[in-house]
PDB file of C-alpha atoms and ligand atoms in Angstrom:
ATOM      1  CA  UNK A   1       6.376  10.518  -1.426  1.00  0.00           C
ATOM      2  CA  UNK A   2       3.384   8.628  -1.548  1.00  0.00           C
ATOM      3  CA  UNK A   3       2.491   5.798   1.403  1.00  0.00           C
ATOM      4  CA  UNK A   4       0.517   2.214   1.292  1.00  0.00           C
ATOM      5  CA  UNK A   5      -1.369   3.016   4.498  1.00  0.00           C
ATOM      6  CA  UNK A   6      -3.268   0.437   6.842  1.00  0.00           C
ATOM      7  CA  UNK A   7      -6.104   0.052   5.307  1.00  0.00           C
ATOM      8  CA  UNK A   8      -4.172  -1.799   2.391  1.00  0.00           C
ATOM      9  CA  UNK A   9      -3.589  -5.033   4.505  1.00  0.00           C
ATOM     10  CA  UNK A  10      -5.989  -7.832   3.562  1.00  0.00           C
ATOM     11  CA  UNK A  11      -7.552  -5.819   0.841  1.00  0.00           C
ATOM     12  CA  UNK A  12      -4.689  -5.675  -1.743  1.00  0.00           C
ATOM     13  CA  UNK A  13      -6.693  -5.028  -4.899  1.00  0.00           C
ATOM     14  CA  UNK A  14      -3.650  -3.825  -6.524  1.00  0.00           C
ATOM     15  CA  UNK A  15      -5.551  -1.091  -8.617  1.00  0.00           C
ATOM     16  CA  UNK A  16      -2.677   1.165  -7.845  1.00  0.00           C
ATOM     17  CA  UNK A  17      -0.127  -0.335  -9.329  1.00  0.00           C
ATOM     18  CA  UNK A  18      -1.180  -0.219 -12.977  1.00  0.00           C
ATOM     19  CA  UNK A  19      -1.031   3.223 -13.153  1.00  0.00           C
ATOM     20  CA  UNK A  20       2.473   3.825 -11.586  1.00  0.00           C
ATOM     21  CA  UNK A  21       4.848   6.004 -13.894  1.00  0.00           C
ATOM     22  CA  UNK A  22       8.083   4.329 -12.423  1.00  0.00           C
ATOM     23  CA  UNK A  23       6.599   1.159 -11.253  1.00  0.00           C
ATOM     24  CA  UNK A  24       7.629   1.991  -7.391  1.00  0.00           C
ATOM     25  CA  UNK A  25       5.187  -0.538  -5.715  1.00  0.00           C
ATOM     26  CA  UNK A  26       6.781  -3.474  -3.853  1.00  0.00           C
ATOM     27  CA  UNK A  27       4.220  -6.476  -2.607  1.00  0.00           C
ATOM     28  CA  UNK A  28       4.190  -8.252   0.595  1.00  0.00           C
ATOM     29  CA  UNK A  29       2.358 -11.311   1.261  1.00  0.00           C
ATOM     30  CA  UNK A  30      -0.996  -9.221   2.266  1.00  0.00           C
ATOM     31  CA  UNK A  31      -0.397  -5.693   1.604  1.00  0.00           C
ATOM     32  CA  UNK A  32       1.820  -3.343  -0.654  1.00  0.00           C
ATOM     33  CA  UNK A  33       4.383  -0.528   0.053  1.00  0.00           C
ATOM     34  CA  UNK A  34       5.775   2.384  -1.914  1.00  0.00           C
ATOM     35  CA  UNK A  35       9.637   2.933  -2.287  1.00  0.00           C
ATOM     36  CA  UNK A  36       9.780   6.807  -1.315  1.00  0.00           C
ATOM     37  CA  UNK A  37      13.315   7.326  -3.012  1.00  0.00           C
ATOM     38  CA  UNK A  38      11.529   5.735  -6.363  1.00  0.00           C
ATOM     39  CA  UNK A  39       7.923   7.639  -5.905  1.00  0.00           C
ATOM     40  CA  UNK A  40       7.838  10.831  -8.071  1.00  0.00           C
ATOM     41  CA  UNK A  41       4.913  12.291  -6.535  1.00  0.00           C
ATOM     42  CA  UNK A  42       2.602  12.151  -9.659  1.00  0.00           C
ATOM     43  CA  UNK A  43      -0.357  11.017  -7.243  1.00  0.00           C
ATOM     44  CA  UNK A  44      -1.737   9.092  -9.737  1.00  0.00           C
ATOM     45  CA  UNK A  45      -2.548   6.328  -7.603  1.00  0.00           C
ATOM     46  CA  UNK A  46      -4.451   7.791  -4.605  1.00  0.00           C
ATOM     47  CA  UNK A  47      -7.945   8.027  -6.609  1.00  0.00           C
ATOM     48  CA  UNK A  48      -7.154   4.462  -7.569  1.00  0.00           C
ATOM     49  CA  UNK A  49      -6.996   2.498  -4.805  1.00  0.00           C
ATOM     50  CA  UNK A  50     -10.796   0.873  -3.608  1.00  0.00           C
ATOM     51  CA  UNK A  51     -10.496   1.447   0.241  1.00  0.00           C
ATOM     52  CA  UNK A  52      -8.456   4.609   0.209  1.00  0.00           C
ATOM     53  CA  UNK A  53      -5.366   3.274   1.671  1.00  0.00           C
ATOM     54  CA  UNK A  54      -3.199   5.288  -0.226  1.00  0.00           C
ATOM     55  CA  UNK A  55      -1.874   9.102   1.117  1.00  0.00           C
ATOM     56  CA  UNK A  56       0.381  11.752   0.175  1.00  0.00           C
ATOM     57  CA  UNK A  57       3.122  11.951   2.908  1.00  0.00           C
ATOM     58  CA  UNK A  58       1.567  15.233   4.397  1.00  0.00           C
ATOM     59  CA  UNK A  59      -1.500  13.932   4.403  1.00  0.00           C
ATOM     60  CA  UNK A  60      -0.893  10.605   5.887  1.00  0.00           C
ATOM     61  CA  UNK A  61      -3.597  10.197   9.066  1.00  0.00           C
ATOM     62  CA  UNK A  62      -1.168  10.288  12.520  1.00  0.00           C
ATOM     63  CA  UNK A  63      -2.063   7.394  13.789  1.00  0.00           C
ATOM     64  CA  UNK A  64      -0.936   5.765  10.563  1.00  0.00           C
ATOM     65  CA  UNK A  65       2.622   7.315  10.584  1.00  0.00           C
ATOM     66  CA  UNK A  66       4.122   3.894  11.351  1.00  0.00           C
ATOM     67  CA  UNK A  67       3.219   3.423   7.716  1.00  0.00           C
ATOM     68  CA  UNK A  68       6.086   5.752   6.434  1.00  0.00           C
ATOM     69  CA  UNK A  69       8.629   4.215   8.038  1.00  0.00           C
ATOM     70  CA  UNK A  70       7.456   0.648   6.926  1.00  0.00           C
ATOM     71  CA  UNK A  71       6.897   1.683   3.172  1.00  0.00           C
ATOM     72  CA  UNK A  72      10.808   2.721   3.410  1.00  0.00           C
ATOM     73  CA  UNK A  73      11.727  -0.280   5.158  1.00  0.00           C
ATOM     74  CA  UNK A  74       9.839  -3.577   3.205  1.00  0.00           C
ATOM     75  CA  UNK A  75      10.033  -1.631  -0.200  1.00  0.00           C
ATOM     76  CA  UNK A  76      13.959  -2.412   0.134  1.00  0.00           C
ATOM     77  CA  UNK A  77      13.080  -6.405   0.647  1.00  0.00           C
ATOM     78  CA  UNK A  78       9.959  -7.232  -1.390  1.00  0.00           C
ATOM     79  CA  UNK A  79       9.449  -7.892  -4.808  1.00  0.00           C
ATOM     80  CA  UNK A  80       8.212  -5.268  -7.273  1.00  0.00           C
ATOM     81  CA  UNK A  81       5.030  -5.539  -8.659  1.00  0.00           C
ATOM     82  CA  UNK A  82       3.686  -4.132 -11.689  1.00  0.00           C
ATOM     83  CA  UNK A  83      -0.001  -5.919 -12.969  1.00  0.00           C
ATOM     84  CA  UNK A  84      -3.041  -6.027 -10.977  1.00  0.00           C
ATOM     85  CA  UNK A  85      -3.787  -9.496  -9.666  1.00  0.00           C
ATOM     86  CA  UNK A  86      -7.012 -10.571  -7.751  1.00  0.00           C
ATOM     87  CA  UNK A  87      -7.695  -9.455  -4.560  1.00  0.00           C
ATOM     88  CA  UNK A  88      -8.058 -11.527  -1.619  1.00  0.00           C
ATOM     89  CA  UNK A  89     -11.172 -13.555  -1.758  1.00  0.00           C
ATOM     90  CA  UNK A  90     -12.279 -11.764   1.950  1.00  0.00           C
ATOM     91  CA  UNK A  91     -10.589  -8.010   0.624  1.00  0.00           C
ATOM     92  CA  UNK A  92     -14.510  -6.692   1.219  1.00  0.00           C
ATOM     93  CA  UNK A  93     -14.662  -7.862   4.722  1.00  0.00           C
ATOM     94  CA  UNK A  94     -11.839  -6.394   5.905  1.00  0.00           C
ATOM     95  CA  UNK A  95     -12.172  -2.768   4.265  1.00  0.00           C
ATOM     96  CA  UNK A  96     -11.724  -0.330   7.300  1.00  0.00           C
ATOM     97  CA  UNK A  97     -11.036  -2.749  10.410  1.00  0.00           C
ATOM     98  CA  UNK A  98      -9.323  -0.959  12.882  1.00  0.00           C
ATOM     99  CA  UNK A  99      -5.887  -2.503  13.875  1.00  0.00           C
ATOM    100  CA  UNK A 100      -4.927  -4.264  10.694  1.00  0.00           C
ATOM    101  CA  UNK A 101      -1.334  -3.320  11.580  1.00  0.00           C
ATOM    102  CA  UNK A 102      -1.323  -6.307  13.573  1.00  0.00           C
ATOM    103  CA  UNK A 103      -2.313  -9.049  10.530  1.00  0.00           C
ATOM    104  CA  UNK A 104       0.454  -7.350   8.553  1.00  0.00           C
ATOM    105  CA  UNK A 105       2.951 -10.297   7.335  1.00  0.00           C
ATOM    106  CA  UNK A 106       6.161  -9.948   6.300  1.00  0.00           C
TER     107      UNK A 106
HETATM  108 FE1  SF4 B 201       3.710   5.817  -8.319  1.00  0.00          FE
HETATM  109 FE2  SF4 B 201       2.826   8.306  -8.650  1.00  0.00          FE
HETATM  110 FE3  SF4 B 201       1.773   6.758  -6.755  1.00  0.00          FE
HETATM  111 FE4  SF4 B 201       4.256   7.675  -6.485  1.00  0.00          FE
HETATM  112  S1  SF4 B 201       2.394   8.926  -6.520  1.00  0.00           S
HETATM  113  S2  SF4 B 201       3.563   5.590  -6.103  1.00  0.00           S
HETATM  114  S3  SF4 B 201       4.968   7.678  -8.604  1.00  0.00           S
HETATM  115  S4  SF4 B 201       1.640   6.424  -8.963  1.00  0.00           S
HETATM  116 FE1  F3S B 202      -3.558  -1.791  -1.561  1.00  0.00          FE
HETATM  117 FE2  F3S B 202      -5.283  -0.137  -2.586  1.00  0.00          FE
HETATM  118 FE3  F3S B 202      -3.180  -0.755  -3.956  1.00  0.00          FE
HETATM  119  S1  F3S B 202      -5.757  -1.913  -1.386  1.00  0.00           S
HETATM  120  S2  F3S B 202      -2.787  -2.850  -3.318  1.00  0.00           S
HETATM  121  S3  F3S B 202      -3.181   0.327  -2.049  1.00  0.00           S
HETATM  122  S4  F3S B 202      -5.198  -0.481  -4.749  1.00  0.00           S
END
């Protein structure tokens, strides 16, 4: 599977989304996940996202492996989405703060 790693939270440019085959992104109020029983591993995606928060499951960074477990996890509550919307009006600002994991809402 593919994971929504830190570096989506606050930036959410939703780039990636357009281009998903089965439409397997879920959206949070500041960030997105991947459903990994929906992903088909096309990779599609990765090249689209802005800030590179998007990784193949082997390649995810280790101190971002908390990611896999949450892109499991709030892909089973939150609502699918399929068209790009506008990023947050601050996305640039926070592309590649350290520590996001704490702002992430649920
Ligand atoms: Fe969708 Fe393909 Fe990305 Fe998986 S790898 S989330 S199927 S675009
Ligand atoms: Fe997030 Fe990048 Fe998609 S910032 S919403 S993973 S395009």
């Amino acid at each position: 599977t593919f994971v929504v790693g830190e570096n989506c939270i606050k930036c959410k440019h939703t780039d990636c989304v357009e281009v998903c085959p089965v439409d397997c992104f879920y959206e949070g109020p500041n960030t997105l996940v991947i459903h990994p029983d929906e992903c088909i591993d096309c990779a599609l995606c990765e090249p689209e996202c802005p800030v590179d928060a998007i990784f193949s499951e082997d390649e995810l960074p280790e101190d971002q492996e908390a990611f896999l477990e949450l892109n499991a996890e709030l892909a089973e509550v939150w609502p699918n989405i399929t068209e790009k919307k506008d990023a947050p009006d601050d996305a640039e600002e926070w592309d590649g703060v350290p520590g996001k994991i704490q702002y992430l809402e649920r």
